[in-house]
mmCIF file of C-alpha atoms in Angstrom:
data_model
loop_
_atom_site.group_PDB
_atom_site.id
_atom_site.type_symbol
_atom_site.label_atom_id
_atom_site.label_comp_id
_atom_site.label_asym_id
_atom_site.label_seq_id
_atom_site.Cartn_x
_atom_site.Cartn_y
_atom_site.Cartn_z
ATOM 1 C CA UNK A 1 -0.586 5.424 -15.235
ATOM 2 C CA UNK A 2 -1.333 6.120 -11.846
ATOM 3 C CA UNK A 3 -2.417 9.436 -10.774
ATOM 4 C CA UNK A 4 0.729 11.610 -9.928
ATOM 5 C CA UNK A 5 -0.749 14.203 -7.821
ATOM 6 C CA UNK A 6 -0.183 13.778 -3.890
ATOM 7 C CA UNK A 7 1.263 11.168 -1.834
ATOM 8 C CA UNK A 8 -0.215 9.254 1.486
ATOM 9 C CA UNK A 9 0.715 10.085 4.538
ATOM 10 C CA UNK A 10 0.924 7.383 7.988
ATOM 11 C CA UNK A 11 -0.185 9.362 10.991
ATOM 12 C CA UNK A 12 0.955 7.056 13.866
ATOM 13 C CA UNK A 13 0.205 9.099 16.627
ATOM 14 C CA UNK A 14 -2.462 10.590 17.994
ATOM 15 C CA UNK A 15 -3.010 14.394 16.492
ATOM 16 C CA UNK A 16 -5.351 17.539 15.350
ATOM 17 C CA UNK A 17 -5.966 18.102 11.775
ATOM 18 C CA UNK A 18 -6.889 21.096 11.203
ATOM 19 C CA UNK A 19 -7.024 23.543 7.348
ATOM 20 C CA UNK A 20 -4.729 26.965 7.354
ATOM 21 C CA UNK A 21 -5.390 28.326 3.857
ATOM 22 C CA UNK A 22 -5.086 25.738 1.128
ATOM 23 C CA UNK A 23 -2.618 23.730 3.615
ATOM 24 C CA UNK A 24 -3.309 20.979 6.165
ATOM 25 C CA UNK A 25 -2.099 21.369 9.270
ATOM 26 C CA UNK A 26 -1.344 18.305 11.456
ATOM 27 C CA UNK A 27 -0.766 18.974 14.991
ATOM 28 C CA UNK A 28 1.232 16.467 16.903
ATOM 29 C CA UNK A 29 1.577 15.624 20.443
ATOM 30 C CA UNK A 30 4.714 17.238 20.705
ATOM 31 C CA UNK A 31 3.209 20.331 19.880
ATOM 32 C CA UNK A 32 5.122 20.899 16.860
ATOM 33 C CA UNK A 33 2.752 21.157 13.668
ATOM 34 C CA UNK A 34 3.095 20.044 10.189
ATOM 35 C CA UNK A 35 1.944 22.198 7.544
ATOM 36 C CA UNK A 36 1.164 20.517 4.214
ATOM 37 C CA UNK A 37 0.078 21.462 0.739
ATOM 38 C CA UNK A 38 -3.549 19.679 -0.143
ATOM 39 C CA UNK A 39 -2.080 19.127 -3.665
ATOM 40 C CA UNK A 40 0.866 17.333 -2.050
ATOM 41 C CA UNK A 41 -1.771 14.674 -0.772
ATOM 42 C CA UNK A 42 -3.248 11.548 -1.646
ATOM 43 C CA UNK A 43 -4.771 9.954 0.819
ATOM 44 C CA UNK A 44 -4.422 10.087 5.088
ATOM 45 C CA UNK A 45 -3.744 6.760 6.615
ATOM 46 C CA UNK A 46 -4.426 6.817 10.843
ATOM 47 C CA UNK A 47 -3.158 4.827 13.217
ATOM 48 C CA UNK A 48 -4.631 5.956 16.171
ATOM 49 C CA UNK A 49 -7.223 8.971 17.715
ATOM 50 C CA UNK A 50 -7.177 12.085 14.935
ATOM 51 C CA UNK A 51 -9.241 15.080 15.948
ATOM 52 C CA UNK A 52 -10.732 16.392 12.445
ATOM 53 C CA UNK A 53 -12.983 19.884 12.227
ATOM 54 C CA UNK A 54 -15.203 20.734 9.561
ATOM 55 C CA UNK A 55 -13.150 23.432 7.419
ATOM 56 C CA UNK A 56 -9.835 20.520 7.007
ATOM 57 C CA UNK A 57 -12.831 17.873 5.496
ATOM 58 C CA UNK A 58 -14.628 19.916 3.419
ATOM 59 C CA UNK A 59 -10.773 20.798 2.121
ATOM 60 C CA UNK A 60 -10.154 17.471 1.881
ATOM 61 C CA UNK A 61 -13.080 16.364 0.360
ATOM 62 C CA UNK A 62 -12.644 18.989 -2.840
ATOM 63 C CA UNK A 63 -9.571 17.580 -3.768
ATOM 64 C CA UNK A 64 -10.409 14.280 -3.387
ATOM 65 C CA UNK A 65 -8.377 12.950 -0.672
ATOM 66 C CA UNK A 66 -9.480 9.757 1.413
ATOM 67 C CA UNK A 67 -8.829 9.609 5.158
ATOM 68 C CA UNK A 68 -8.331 5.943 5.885
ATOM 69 C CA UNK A 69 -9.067 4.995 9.840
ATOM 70 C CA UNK A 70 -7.612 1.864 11.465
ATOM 71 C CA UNK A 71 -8.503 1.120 14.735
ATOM 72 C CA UNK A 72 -6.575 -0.020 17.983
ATOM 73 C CA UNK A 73 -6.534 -3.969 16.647
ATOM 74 C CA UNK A 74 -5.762 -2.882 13.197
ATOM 75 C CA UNK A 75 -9.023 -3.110 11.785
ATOM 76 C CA UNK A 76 -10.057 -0.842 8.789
ATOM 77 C CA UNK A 77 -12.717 0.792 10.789
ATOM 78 C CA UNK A 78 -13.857 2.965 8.073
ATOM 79 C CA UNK A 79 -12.914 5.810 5.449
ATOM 80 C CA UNK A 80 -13.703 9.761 5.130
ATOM 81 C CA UNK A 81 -14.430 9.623 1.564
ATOM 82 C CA UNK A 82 -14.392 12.533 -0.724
ATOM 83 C CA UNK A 83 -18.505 13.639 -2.195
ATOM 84 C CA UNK A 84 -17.537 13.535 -5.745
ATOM 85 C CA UNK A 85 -16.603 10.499 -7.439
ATOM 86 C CA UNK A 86 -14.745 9.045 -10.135
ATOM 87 C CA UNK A 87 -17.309 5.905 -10.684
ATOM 88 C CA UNK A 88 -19.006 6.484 -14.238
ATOM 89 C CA UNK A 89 -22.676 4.948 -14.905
ATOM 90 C CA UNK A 90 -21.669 3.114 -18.004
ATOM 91 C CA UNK A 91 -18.541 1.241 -15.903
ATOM 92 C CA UNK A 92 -21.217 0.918 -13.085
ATOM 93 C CA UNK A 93 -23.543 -1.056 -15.456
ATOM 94 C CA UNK A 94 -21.381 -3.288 -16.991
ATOM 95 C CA UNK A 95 -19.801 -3.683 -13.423
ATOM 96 C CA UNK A 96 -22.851 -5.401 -12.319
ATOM 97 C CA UNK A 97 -23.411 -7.404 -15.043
ATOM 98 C CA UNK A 98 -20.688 -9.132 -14.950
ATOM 99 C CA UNK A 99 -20.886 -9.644 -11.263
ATOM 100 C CA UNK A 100 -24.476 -11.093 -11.868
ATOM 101 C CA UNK A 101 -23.344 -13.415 -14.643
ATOM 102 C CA UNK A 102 -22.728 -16.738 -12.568
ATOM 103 C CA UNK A 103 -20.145 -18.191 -14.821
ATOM 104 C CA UNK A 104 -18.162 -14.849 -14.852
ATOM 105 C CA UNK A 105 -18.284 -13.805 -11.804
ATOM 106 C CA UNK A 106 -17.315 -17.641 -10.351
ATOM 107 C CA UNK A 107 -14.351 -17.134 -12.959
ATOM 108 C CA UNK A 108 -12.836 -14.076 -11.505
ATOM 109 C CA UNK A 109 -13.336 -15.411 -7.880
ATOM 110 C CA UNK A 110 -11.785 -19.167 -8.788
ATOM 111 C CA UNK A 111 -8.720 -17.032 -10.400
ATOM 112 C CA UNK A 112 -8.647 -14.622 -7.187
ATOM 113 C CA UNK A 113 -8.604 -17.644 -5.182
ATOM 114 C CA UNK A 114 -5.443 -19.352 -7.302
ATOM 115 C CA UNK A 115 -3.601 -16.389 -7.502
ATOM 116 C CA UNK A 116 -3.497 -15.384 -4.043
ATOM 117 C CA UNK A 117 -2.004 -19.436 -3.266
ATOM 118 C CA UNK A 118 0.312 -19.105 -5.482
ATOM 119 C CA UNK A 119 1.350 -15.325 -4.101
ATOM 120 C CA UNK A 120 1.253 -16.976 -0.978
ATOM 121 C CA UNK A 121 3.660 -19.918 -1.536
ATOM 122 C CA UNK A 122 5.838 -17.393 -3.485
ATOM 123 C CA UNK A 123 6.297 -14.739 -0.112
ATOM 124 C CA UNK A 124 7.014 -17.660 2.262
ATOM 125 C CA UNK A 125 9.815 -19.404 -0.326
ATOM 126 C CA UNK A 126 8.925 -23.014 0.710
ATOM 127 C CA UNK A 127 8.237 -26.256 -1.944
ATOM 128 C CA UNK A 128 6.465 -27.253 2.029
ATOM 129 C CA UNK A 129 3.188 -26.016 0.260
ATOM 130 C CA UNK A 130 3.444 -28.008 -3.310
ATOM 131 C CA UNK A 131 0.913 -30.124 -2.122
ATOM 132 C CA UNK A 132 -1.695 -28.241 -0.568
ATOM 133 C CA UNK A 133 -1.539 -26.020 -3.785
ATOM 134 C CA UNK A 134 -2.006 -28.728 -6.479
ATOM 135 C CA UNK A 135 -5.117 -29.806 -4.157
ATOM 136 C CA UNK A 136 -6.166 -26.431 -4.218
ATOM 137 C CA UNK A 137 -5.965 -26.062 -8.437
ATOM 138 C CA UNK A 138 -7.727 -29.940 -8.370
ATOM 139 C CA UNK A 139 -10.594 -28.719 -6.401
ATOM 140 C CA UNK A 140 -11.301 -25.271 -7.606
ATOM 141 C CA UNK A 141 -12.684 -26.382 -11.004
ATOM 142 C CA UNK A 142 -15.529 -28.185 -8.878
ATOM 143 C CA UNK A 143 -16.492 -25.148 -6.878
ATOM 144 C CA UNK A 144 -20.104 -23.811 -8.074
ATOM 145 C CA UNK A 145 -20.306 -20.956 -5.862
ATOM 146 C CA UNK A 146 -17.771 -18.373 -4.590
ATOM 147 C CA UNK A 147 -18.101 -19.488 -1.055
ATOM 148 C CA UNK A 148 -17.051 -22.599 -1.789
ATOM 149 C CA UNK A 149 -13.872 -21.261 -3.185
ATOM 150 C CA UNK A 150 -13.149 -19.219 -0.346
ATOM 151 C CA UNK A 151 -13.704 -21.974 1.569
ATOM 152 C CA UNK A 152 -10.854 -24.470 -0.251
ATOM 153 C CA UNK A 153 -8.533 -21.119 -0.055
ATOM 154 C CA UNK A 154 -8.922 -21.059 3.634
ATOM 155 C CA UNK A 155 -7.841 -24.663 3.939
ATOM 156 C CA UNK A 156 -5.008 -24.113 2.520
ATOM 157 C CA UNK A 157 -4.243 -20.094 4.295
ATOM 158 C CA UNK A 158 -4.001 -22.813 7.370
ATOM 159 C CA UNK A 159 -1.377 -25.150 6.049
ATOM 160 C CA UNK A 160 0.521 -21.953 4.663
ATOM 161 C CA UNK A 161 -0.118 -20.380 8.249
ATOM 162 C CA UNK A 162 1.543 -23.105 9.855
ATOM 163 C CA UNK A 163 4.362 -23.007 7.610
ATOM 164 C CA UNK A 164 4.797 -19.541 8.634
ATOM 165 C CA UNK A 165 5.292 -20.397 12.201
ATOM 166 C CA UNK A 166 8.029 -22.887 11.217
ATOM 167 C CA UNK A 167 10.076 -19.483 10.420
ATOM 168 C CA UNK A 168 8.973 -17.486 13.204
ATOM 169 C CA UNK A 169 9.735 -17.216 17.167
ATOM 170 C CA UNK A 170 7.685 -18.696 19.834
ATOM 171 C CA UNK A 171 6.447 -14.899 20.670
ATOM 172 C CA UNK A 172 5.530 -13.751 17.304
ATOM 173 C CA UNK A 173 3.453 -17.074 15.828
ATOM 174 C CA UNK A 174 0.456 -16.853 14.694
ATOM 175 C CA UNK A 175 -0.966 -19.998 16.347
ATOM 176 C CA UNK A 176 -4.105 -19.953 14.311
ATOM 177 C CA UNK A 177 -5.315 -17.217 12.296
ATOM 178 C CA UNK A 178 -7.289 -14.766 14.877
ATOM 179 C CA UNK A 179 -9.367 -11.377 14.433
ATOM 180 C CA UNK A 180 -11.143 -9.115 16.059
ATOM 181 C CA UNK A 181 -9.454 -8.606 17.875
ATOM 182 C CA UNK A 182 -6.043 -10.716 17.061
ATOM 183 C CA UNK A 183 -5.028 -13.094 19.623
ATOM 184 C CA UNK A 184 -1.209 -12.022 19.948
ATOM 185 C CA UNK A 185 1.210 -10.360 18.763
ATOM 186 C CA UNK A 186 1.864 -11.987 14.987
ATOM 187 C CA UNK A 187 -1.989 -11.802 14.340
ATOM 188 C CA UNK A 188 -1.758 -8.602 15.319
ATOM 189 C CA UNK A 189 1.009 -7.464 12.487
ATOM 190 C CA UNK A 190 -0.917 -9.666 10.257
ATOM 191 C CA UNK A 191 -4.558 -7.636 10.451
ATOM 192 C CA UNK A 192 -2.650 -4.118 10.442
ATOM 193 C CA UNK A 193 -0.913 -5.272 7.174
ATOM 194 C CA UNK A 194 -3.957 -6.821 5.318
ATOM 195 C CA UNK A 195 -5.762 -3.657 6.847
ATOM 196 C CA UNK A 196 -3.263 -1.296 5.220
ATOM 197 C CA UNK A 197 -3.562 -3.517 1.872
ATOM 198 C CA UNK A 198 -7.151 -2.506 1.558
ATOM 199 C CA UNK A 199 -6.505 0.899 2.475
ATOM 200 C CA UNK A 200 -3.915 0.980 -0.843
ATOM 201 C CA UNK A 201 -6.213 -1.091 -2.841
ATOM 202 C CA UNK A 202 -9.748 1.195 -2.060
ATOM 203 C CA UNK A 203 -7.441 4.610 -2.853
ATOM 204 C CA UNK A 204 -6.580 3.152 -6.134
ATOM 205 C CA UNK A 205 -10.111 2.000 -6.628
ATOM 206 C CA UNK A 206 -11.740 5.518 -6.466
ATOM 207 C CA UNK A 207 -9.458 6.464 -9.118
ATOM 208 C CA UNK A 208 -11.106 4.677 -11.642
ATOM 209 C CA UNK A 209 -14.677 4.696 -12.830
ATOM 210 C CA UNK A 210 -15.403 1.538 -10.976
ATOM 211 C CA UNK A 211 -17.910 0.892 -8.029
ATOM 212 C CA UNK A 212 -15.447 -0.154 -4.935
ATOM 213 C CA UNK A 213 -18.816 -2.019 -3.511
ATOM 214 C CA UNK A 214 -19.622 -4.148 -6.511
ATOM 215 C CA UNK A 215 -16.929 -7.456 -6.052
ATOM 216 C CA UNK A 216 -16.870 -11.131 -7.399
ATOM 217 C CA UNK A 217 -15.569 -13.313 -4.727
ATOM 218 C CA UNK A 218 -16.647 -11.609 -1.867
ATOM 219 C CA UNK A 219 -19.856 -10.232 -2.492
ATOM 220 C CA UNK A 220 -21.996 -12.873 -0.761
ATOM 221 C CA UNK A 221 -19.815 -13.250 2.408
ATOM 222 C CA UNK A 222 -19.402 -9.723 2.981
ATOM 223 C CA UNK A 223 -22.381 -7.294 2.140
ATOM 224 C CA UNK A 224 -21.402 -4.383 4.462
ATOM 225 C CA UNK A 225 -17.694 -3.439 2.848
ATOM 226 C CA UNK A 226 -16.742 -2.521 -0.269
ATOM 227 C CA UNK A 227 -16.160 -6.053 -1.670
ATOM 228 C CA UNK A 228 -14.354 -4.853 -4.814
ATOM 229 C CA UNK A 229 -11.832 -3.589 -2.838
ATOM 230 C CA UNK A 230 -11.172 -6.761 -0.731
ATOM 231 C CA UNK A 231 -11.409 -8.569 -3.823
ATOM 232 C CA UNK A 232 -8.394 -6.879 -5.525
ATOM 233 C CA UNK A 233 -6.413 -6.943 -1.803
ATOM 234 C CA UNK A 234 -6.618 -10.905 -1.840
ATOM 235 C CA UNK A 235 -3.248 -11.558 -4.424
ATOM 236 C CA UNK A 236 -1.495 -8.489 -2.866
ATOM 237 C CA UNK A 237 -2.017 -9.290 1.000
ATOM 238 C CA UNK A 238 0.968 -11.945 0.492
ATOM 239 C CA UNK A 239 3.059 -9.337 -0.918
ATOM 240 C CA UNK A 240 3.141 -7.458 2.130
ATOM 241 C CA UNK A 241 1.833 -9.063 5.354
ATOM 242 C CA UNK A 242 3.245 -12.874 5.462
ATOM 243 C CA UNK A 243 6.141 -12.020 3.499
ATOM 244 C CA UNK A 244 6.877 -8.857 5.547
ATOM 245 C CA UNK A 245 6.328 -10.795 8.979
ATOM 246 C CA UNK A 246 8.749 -13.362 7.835
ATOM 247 C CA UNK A 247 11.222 -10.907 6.659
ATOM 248 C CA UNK A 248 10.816 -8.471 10.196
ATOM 249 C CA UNK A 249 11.483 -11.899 12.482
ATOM 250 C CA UNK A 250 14.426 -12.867 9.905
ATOM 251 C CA UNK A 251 15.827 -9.650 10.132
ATOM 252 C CA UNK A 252 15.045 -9.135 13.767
ATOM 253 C CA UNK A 253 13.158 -6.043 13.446
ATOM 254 C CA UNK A 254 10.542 -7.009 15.542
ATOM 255 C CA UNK A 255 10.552 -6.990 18.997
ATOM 256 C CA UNK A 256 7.766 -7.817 22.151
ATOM 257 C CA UNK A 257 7.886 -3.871 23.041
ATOM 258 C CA UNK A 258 6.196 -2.705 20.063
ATOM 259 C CA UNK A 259 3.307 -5.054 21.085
ATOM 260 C CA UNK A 260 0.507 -5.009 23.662
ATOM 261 C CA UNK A 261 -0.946 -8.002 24.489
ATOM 262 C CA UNK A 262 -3.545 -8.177 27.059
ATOM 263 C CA UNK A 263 -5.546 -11.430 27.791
ATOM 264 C CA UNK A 264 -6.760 -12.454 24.414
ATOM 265 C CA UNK A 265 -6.111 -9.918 22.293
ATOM 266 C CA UNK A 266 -2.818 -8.152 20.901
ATOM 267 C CA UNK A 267 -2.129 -5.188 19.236
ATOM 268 C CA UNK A 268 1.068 -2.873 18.115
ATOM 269 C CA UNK A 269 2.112 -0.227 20.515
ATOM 270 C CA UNK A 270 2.815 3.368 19.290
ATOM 271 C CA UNK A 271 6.372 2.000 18.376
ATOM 272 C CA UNK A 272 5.122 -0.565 16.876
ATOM 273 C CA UNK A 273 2.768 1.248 14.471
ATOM 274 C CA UNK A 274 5.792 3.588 13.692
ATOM 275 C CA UNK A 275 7.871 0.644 12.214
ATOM 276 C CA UNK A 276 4.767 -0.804 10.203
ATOM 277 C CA UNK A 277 4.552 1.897 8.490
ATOM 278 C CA UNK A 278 7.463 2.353 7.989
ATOM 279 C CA UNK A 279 8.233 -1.097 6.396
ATOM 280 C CA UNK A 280 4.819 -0.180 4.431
ATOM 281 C CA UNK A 281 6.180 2.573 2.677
ATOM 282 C CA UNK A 282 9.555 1.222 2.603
ATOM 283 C CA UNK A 283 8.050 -1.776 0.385
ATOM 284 C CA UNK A 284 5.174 0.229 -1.306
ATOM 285 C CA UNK A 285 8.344 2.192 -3.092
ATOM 286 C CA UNK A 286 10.166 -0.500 -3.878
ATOM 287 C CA UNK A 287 10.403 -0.737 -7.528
ATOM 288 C CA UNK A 288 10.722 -3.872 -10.054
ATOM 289 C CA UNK A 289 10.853 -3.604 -14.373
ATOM 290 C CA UNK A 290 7.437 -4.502 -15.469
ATOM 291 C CA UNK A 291 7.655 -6.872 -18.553
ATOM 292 C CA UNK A 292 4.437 -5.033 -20.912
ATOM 293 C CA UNK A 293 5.183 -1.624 -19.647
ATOM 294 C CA UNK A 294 8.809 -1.946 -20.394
ATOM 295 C CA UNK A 295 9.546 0.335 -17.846
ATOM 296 C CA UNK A 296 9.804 0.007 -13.898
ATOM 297 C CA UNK A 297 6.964 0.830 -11.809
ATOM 298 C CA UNK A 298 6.785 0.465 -7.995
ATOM 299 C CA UNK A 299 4.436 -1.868 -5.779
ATOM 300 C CA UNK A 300 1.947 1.094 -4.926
ATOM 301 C CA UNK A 301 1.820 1.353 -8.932
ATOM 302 C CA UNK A 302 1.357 -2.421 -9.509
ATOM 303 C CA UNK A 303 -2.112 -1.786 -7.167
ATOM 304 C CA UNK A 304 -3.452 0.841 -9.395
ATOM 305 C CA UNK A 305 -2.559 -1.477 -12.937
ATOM 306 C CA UNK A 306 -4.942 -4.076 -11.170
ATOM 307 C CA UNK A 307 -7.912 -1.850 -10.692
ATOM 308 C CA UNK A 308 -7.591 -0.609 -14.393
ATOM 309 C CA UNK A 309 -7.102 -4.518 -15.285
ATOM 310 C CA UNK A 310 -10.864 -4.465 -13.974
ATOM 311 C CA UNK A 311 -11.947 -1.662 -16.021
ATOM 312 C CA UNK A 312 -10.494 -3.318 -18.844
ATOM 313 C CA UNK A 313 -12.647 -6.360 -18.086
ATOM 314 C CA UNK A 314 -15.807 -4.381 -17.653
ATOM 315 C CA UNK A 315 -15.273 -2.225 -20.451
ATOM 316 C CA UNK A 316 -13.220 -3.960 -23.156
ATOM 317 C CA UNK A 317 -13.814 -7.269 -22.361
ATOM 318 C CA UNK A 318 -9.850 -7.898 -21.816
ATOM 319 C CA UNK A 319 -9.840 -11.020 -19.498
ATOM 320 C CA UNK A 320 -9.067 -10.560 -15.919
ATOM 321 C CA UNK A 321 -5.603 -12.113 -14.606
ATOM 322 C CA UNK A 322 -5.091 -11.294 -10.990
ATOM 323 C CA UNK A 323 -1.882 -9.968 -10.176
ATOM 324 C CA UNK A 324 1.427 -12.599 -9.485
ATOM 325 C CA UNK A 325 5.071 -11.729 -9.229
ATOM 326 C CA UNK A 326 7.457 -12.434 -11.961
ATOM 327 C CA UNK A 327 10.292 -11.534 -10.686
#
């Protein structure tokens, strides 16, 4: 189950957070302030400059809510996380066991690596990447080292690129996958959705006696994050960012105003940030009937069940399957 107590909230506009009692109390630029329960709160998500004393983290912090900071390109920039943590020694151990066993550790990063092609293919609707998928599943059997099967799943996140632009408008194509900072504006949507992905995936992590730091496939390309947590984002980033950016041009929900581009780089105006997470939340709710549960759960949920499927692999033993939709 995930845990029921608080909710996040987006703050996509510049305020002052500040404690009044055992409430938090979010001042926005219109002056008009937002008083809300700390039990009512999971985790802060910001979109822009936040102006944070001492007294609102320390509250915060004893109930065990994460601040999660994007900056202006979308970037996670980095998380207020509370002292005390979930993370138990015993899950620890065995958490870095199995991510120093060679053979198990290339096993959960060649299944990260299928699962997230096949998520991918899935949110863009399109037989267009048959091929570059079975040459994906005839080559990842040969990779020896995780790099090597990050490397065969970015060849074929640039065929599955391009066949995003075949659905999108001139303006909003990616052109090329760019980062820091994103080239224009459909990089730019792209970054802020993985970004927010992450975000999700970290919160759920600290939940659970697990080590967010201690990953399989991404542990030797990425040293400074918490690789866990990108890890576990990988099959879920499909879910939200392609499919969502094909779905906003589809739907027209998009348009060049909630952009600024400047030369070389893009990012979403205030506007812009408003509708992201909007259609964030909007999906993150969405629910769907999950087959062994017997009972419907909702995306957000579906993160948390693939954190635990981790502490089922590091505790029980239980095979890891990385997360694809059924439905």
């Amino acid at each position: 189950m995930m845990p029921a107590a608080g909710r996040t909230y987006w703050l996509t506009e510049p305020c002052r957070i500040r404690r009044e009692d055992n409430s938090v109390r979010i001042e926005r630029p219109d002056g008009s302030p937002v008083r809300i329960p700390i039990t009512d709160i999971r985790d802060l998500v910001t979109f822009d400059h936040i102006d944070i004393n001492t007294s609102a983290m320390a509250l915060l912090s004893r109930h065990g809510v994460t601040v999660h900071v994007l900056d202006h390109y979308g970037n996670h920039a980095g998380h207020f996380a509370p002292a005390e943590s979930m993370a138990s020694a015993s899950a620890v151990r065995r958490q870095v066991e199995l991510t120093g066993e060679p053979e198990q550790r290339l096993a959960v990063a060649r299944s990260l690596v299928s699962a997230t092609a096949h998520n991918i293919r899935w949110a863009l609707e399109t037989t267009h990447l048959n091929p570059a998928l079975a040459t994906l599943e005839a080559t990842l059997p040969h990779c020896t080292t995780s790099d090597e099967a990050m490397g065969q799943e970015g060849n074929f996140r640039r065929t599955a690129w391009a066949t995003l632009d075949t659905h999108l408008p001139p303006w909003l194509r990616l052109n090329g996958r760019t980062r820091r900072p994103p080239t224009n504006a459909g990089n730019a949507f792209i970054s802020y959705l993985n970004a927010l992905v992450y975000a999700r995936v970290l919160t759920a992590l600290r939940a659970t006696p697990l080590h967010p730091a201690i990953g399989f496939l991404h542990a030797d390309t990425d040293r400074r994050r918490n690789t866990l947590a990108l890890d576990l984002a990988e099959p879920f980033k499909p879910l939200f960012a392609e499919r969502l950016l094909k779905r906003a041009a589809a739907q027209k929900t998009l348009t060049k105003n909630d952009f600024e581009t400047d030369v070389a780089s893009a990012s979403l105006s205030t506007q812009g940030r408003k509708k992201v997470s909007a259609l964030m939340r909007e999906e993150l709710a969405t629910t769907i009937y999950h087959r062994a549960l017997k009972r419907k759960v909702t995306y957000e949920e579906l993160i948390h069940l693939e954190a635990l499927k981790i502490v089922r692999l590091c505790l029980e033993g239980t095979p890891y399957k990385p997360f694809r939709p059924w439905w």
